mmCIF file with all atom_site columns, C-alpha atoms in Angstrom:
data_model
loop_
_atom_site.group_PDB
_atom_site.id
_atom_site.type_symbol
_atom_site.label_atom_id
_atom_site.label_alt_id
_atom_site.label_comp_id
_atom_site.label_asym_id
_atom_site.label_entity_id
_atom_site.label_seq_id
_atom_site.pdbx_PDB_ins_code
_atom_site.Cartn_x
_atom_site.Cartn_y
_atom_site.Cartn_z
_atom_site.occupancy
_atom_site.B_iso_or_equiv
_atom_site.pdbx_formal_charge
_atom_site.auth_seq_id
_atom_site.auth_comp_id
_atom_site.auth_asym_id
_atom_site.auth_atom_id
_atom_site.pdbx_PDB_model_num
ATOM 1   C CA . UNK A 1 1   ? -42.941 22.364  25.254  1.00 49.00 ? 113 UNK A CA 1
ATOM 2   C CA . UNK A 1 2   ? -39.516 21.087  26.244  1.00 50.00 ? 114 UNK A CA 1
ATOM 3   C CA . UNK A 1 3   ? -38.619 17.409  26.107  1.00 55.00 ? 115 UNK A CA 1
ATOM 4   C CA . UNK A 1 4   ? -36.375 16.204  28.887  1.00 53.00 ? 116 UNK A CA 1
ATOM 5   C CA . UNK A 1 5   ? -34.033 13.363  28.020  1.00 53.00 ? 117 UNK A CA 1
ATOM 6   C CA . UNK A 1 6   ? -33.177 10.864  30.705  1.00 52.00 ? 118 UNK A CA 1
ATOM 7   C CA . UNK A 1 7   ? -29.421 10.633  31.247  1.00 51.00 ? 119 UNK A CA 1
ATOM 8   C CA . UNK A 1 8   ? -27.782 7.308   30.559  1.00 50.00 ? 120 UNK A CA 1
ATOM 9   C CA . UNK A 1 9   ? -25.822 5.381   33.157  1.00 55.00 ? 121 UNK A CA 1
ATOM 10  C CA . UNK A 1 10  ? -22.580 7.184   32.218  1.00 61.00 ? 122 UNK A CA 1
ATOM 11  C CA . UNK A 1 11  ? -24.095 10.642  32.477  1.00 76.00 ? 123 UNK A CA 1
ATOM 12  C CA . UNK A 1 12  ? -24.484 10.987  28.706  1.00 76.00 ? 124 UNK A CA 1
ATOM 13  C CA . UNK A 1 13  ? -27.869 11.897  27.248  1.00 84.00 ? 125 UNK A CA 1
ATOM 14  C CA . UNK A 1 14  ? -29.556 9.037   25.434  1.00 85.00 ? 126 UNK A CA 1
ATOM 15  C CA . UNK A 1 15  ? -29.819 10.963  22.173  1.00 87.00 ? 127 UNK A CA 1
ATOM 16  C CA . UNK A 1 16  ? -26.073 11.588  22.175  1.00 84.00 ? 128 UNK A CA 1
ATOM 17  C CA . UNK A 1 17  ? -25.319 7.929   22.827  1.00 82.00 ? 129 UNK A CA 1
ATOM 18  C CA . UNK A 1 18  ? -27.668 6.913   20.002  1.00 88.00 ? 130 UNK A CA 1
ATOM 19  C CA . UNK A 1 19  ? -25.970 9.375   17.620  1.00 88.00 ? 131 UNK A CA 1
ATOM 20  C CA . UNK A 1 20  ? -22.554 7.980   18.563  1.00 81.00 ? 132 UNK A CA 1
ATOM 21  C CA . UNK A 1 21  ? -23.752 4.423   17.941  1.00 87.00 ? 133 UNK A CA 1
ATOM 22  C CA . UNK A 1 22  ? -25.217 5.398   14.567  1.00 91.00 ? 134 UNK A CA 1
ATOM 23  C CA . UNK A 1 23  ? -21.943 7.085   13.563  1.00 84.00 ? 135 UNK A CA 1
ATOM 24  C CA . UNK A 1 24  ? -19.958 4.053   14.691  1.00 83.00 ? 136 UNK A CA 1
ATOM 25  C CA . UNK A 1 25  ? -22.270 1.691   12.806  1.00 90.00 ? 137 UNK A CA 1
ATOM 26  C CA . UNK A 1 26  ? -21.996 3.790   9.623   1.00 88.00 ? 138 UNK A CA 1
ATOM 27  C CA . UNK A 1 27  ? -18.192 3.790   9.785   1.00 81.00 ? 139 UNK A CA 1
ATOM 28  C CA . UNK A 1 28  ? -17.987 0.042   10.369  1.00 85.00 ? 140 UNK A CA 1
ATOM 29  C CA . UNK A 1 29  ? -20.453 -0.584  7.528   1.00 91.00 ? 141 UNK A CA 1
ATOM 30  C CA . UNK A 1 30  ? -18.478 1.683   5.197   1.00 85.00 ? 142 UNK A CA 1
ATOM 31  C CA . UNK A 1 31  ? -15.203 -0.082  5.958   1.00 82.00 ? 143 UNK A CA 1
ATOM 32  C CA . UNK A 1 32  ? -16.874 -3.482  5.578   1.00 88.00 ? 144 UNK A CA 1
ATOM 33  C CA . UNK A 1 33  ? -18.387 -2.621  2.195   1.00 90.00 ? 145 UNK A CA 1
ATOM 34  C CA . UNK A 1 34  ? -15.089 -1.281  0.882   1.00 85.00 ? 146 UNK A CA 1
ATOM 35  C CA . UNK A 1 35  ? -13.192 -4.288  2.243   1.00 85.00 ? 147 UNK A CA 1
ATOM 36  C CA . UNK A 1 36  ? -15.518 -6.720  0.467   1.00 89.00 ? 148 UNK A CA 1
ATOM 37  C CA . UNK A 1 37  ? -15.357 -4.789  -2.801  1.00 89.00 ? 149 UNK A CA 1
ATOM 38  C CA . UNK A 1 38  ? -11.576 -4.493  -2.708  1.00 86.00 ? 150 UNK A CA 1
ATOM 39  C CA . UNK A 1 39  ? -10.950 -8.096  -1.693  1.00 85.00 ? 151 UNK A CA 1
ATOM 40  C CA . UNK A 1 40  ? -13.179 -9.342  -4.528  1.00 89.00 ? 152 UNK A CA 1
ATOM 41  C CA . UNK A 1 41  ? -11.087 -7.529  -7.111  1.00 90.00 ? 153 UNK A CA 1
ATOM 42  C CA . UNK A 1 42  ? -7.654  -8.087  -5.591  1.00 87.00 ? 154 UNK A CA 1
ATOM 43  C CA . UNK A 1 43  ? -5.456  -10.962 -6.587  1.00 88.00 ? 155 UNK A CA 1
ATOM 44  C CA . UNK A 1 44  ? -4.751  -13.496 -3.834  1.00 86.00 ? 156 UNK A CA 1
ATOM 45  C CA . UNK A 1 45  ? -1.035  -12.738 -4.022  1.00 87.00 ? 157 UNK A CA 1
ATOM 46  C CA . UNK A 1 46  ? -1.762  -9.092  -3.176  1.00 85.00 ? 158 UNK A CA 1
ATOM 47  C CA . UNK A 1 47  ? -3.852  -9.807  -0.039  1.00 86.00 ? 159 UNK A CA 1
ATOM 48  C CA . UNK A 1 48  ? -1.098  -8.835  2.456   1.00 86.00 ? 160 UNK A CA 1
ATOM 49  C CA . UNK A 1 49  ? -0.701  -5.399  0.855   1.00 86.00 ? 161 UNK A CA 1
ATOM 50  C CA . UNK A 1 50  ? -4.473  -4.959  0.490   1.00 85.00 ? 162 UNK A CA 1
ATOM 51  C CA . UNK A 1 51  ? -5.160  -5.831  4.118   1.00 85.00 ? 163 UNK A CA 1
ATOM 52  C CA . UNK A 1 52  ? -2.364  -3.542  5.263   1.00 85.00 ? 164 UNK A CA 1
ATOM 53  C CA . UNK A 1 53  ? -3.871  -0.741  3.188   1.00 85.00 ? 165 UNK A CA 1
ATOM 54  C CA . UNK A 1 54  ? -7.267  -1.385  4.772   1.00 84.00 ? 166 UNK A CA 1
ATOM 55  C CA . UNK A 1 55  ? -5.638  -1.115  8.194   1.00 82.00 ? 167 UNK A CA 1
ATOM 56  C CA . UNK A 1 56  ? -4.405  2.352   7.171   1.00 81.00 ? 168 UNK A CA 1
ATOM 57  C CA . UNK A 1 57  ? -7.970  3.337   6.233   1.00 80.00 ? 169 UNK A CA 1
ATOM 58  C CA . UNK A 1 58  ? -9.393  1.977   9.482   1.00 78.00 ? 170 UNK A CA 1
ATOM 59  C CA . UNK A 1 59  ? -6.743  3.824   11.490  1.00 78.00 ? 171 UNK A CA 1
ATOM 60  C CA . UNK A 1 60  ? -7.584  7.070   9.706   1.00 78.00 ? 172 UNK A CA 1
ATOM 61  C CA . UNK A 1 61  ? -11.284 6.580   10.381  1.00 76.00 ? 173 UNK A CA 1
ATOM 62  C CA . UNK A 1 62  ? -10.556 5.976   14.071  1.00 74.00 ? 174 UNK A CA 1
ATOM 63  C CA . UNK A 1 63  ? -9.141  9.471   14.218  1.00 74.00 ? 175 UNK A CA 1
ATOM 64  C CA . UNK A 1 64  ? -12.541 10.853  13.212  1.00 73.00 ? 176 UNK A CA 1
ATOM 65  C CA . UNK A 1 65  ? -14.231 9.357   16.268  1.00 69.00 ? 177 UNK A CA 1
ATOM 66  C CA . UNK A 1 66  ? -14.335 11.638  19.293  1.00 67.00 ? 178 UNK A CA 1
ATOM 67  C CA . UNK A 1 67  ? -12.799 8.992   21.559  1.00 67.00 ? 179 UNK A CA 1
ATOM 68  C CA . UNK A 1 68  ? -10.464 7.432   19.013  1.00 67.00 ? 180 UNK A CA 1
ATOM 69  C CA . UNK A 1 69  ? -6.777  8.026   18.564  1.00 66.00 ? 181 UNK A CA 1
ATOM 70  C CA . UNK A 1 70  ? -5.272  7.064   15.241  1.00 62.00 ? 182 UNK A CA 1
ATOM 71  C CA . UNK A 1 71  ? -2.204  4.910   15.596  1.00 66.00 ? 183 UNK A CA 1
ATOM 72  C CA . UNK A 1 72  ? 0.413   4.958   12.901  1.00 68.00 ? 184 UNK A CA 1
ATOM 73  C CA . UNK A 1 73  ? 0.022   1.659   11.072  1.00 62.00 ? 185 UNK A CA 1
ATOM 74  C CA . UNK A 1 74  ? 3.102   -0.258  10.019  1.00 65.00 ? 186 UNK A CA 1
ATOM 75  C CA . UNK A 1 75  ? 4.737   0.767   6.794   1.00 66.00 ? 187 UNK A CA 1
ATOM 76  C CA . UNK A 1 76  ? 4.142   -1.218  3.655   1.00 62.00 ? 188 UNK A CA 1
ATOM 77  C CA . UNK A 1 77  ? 6.753   -3.912  3.209   1.00 64.00 ? 189 UNK A CA 1
ATOM 78  C CA . UNK A 1 78  ? 9.153   -3.098  0.451   1.00 67.00 ? 190 UNK A CA 1
ATOM 79  C CA . UNK A 1 79  ? 9.430   -5.722  -2.203  1.00 65.00 ? 191 UNK A CA 1
ATOM 80  C CA . UNK A 1 80  ? 12.856  -7.100  -2.776  1.00 62.00 ? 192 UNK A CA 1
ATOM 81  C CA . UNK A 1 81  ? 14.109  -5.615  -5.992  1.00 62.00 ? 193 UNK A CA 1
ATOM 82  C CA . UNK A 1 82  ? 16.764  -7.653  -7.674  1.00 63.00 ? 194 UNK A CA 1
ATOM 83  C CA . UNK A 1 83  ? 19.604  -5.348  -8.521  1.00 65.00 ? 195 UNK A CA 1
ATOM 84  C CA . UNK A 1 84  ? 20.153  -5.692  -12.218 1.00 66.00 ? 196 UNK A CA 1
ATOM 85  C CA . UNK A 1 85  ? 23.793  -5.992  -13.016 1.00 66.00 ? 197 UNK A CA 1
ATOM 86  C CA . UNK A 1 86  ? 25.022  -3.520  -15.565 1.00 68.00 ? 198 UNK A CA 1
ATOM 87  C CA . UNK A 1 87  ? 25.704  -5.119  -18.902 1.00 70.00 ? 199 UNK A CA 1
ATOM 88  C CA . UNK A 1 88  ? 29.235  -6.364  -19.086 1.00 70.00 ? 200 UNK A CA 1
ATOM 89  C CA . UNK A 1 89  ? 31.209  -4.392  -21.595 1.00 73.00 ? 201 UNK A CA 1
ATOM 90  C CA . UNK A 1 90  ? 32.596  -6.456  -24.396 1.00 73.00 ? 202 UNK A CA 1
ATOM 91  C CA . UNK A 1 91  ? 36.324  -6.508  -23.840 1.00 74.00 ? 203 UNK A CA 1
ATOM 92  C CA . UNK A 1 92  ? 38.343  -4.916  -26.569 1.00 74.00 ? 204 UNK A CA 1
ATOM 93  C CA . UNK A 1 93  ? 41.520  -6.408  -27.885 1.00 73.00 ? 205 UNK A CA 1
ATOM 94  C CA . UNK A 1 94  ? 44.179  -3.908  -28.884 1.00 73.00 ? 206 UNK A CA 1
ATOM 95  C CA . UNK A 1 95  ? 47.150  -5.028  -30.906 1.00 70.00 ? 207 UNK A CA 1
ATOM 96  C CA . UNK A 1 96  ? 50.178  -2.816  -30.855 1.00 75.00 ? 208 UNK A CA 1
ATOM 97  C CA . UNK A 1 97  ? 52.572  -2.997  -33.794 1.00 74.00 ? 209 UNK A CA 1
ATOM 98  C CA . UNK A 1 98  ? 55.692  -1.139  -34.541 1.00 78.00 ? 210 UNK A CA 1
ATOM 99  C CA . UNK A 1 99  ? 54.761  -0.614  -38.172 1.00 78.00 ? 211 UNK A CA 1
ATOM 100 C CA . UNK A 1 100 ? 51.550  1.213   -39.174 1.00 75.00 ? 212 UNK A CA 1
ATOM 101 C CA . UNK A 1 101 ? 48.682  -1.008  -40.318 1.00 72.00 ? 213 UNK A CA 1
ATOM 102 C CA . UNK A 1 102 ? 45.186  -0.414  -41.632 1.00 76.00 ? 214 UNK A CA 1
ATOM 103 C CA . UNK A 1 103 ? 42.513  -0.803  -38.942 1.00 73.00 ? 215 UNK A CA 1
ATOM 104 C CA . UNK A 1 104 ? 40.635  -4.078  -39.180 1.00 74.00 ? 216 UNK A CA 1
ATOM 105 C CA . UNK A 1 105 ? 37.310  -4.807  -37.512 1.00 76.00 ? 217 UNK A CA 1
ATOM 106 C CA . UNK A 1 106 ? 36.479  -8.461  -37.079 1.00 75.00 ? 218 UNK A CA 1
ATOM 107 C CA . UNK A 1 107 ? 32.935  -9.512  -36.212 1.00 77.00 ? 219 UNK A CA 1
ATOM 108 C CA . UNK A 1 108 ? 32.582  -11.545 -33.031 1.00 75.00 ? 220 UNK A CA 1
ATOM 109 C CA . UNK A 1 109 ? 30.731  -14.763 -32.818 1.00 71.00 ? 221 UNK A CA 1
ATOM 110 C CA . UNK A 1 110 ? 27.834  -14.519 -30.387 1.00 64.00 ? 222 UNK A CA 1
#
């Protein structure tokens, strides 16, 4: 016995539309669960980076859908790194004499 499926309004069988909706619901639920778990553990100062990372995940999941095209999400903002200055060398004082002298090392006051 063969079961005939009635086509939907768009010419897609009902069973295929239901499968697509189930897949879409599972993906949205998965992203939602991960978003809640990640945002609970993340520090409030890290929310911009966390949300940007979640947008990368959502974009990748959109590429798995038959009708979806993944868009390249924006790059993570680079944190401003303060350039550490190299330690200043302690200037040396050289005394030049005409007569030979024994070397003397004097401790500096800090």
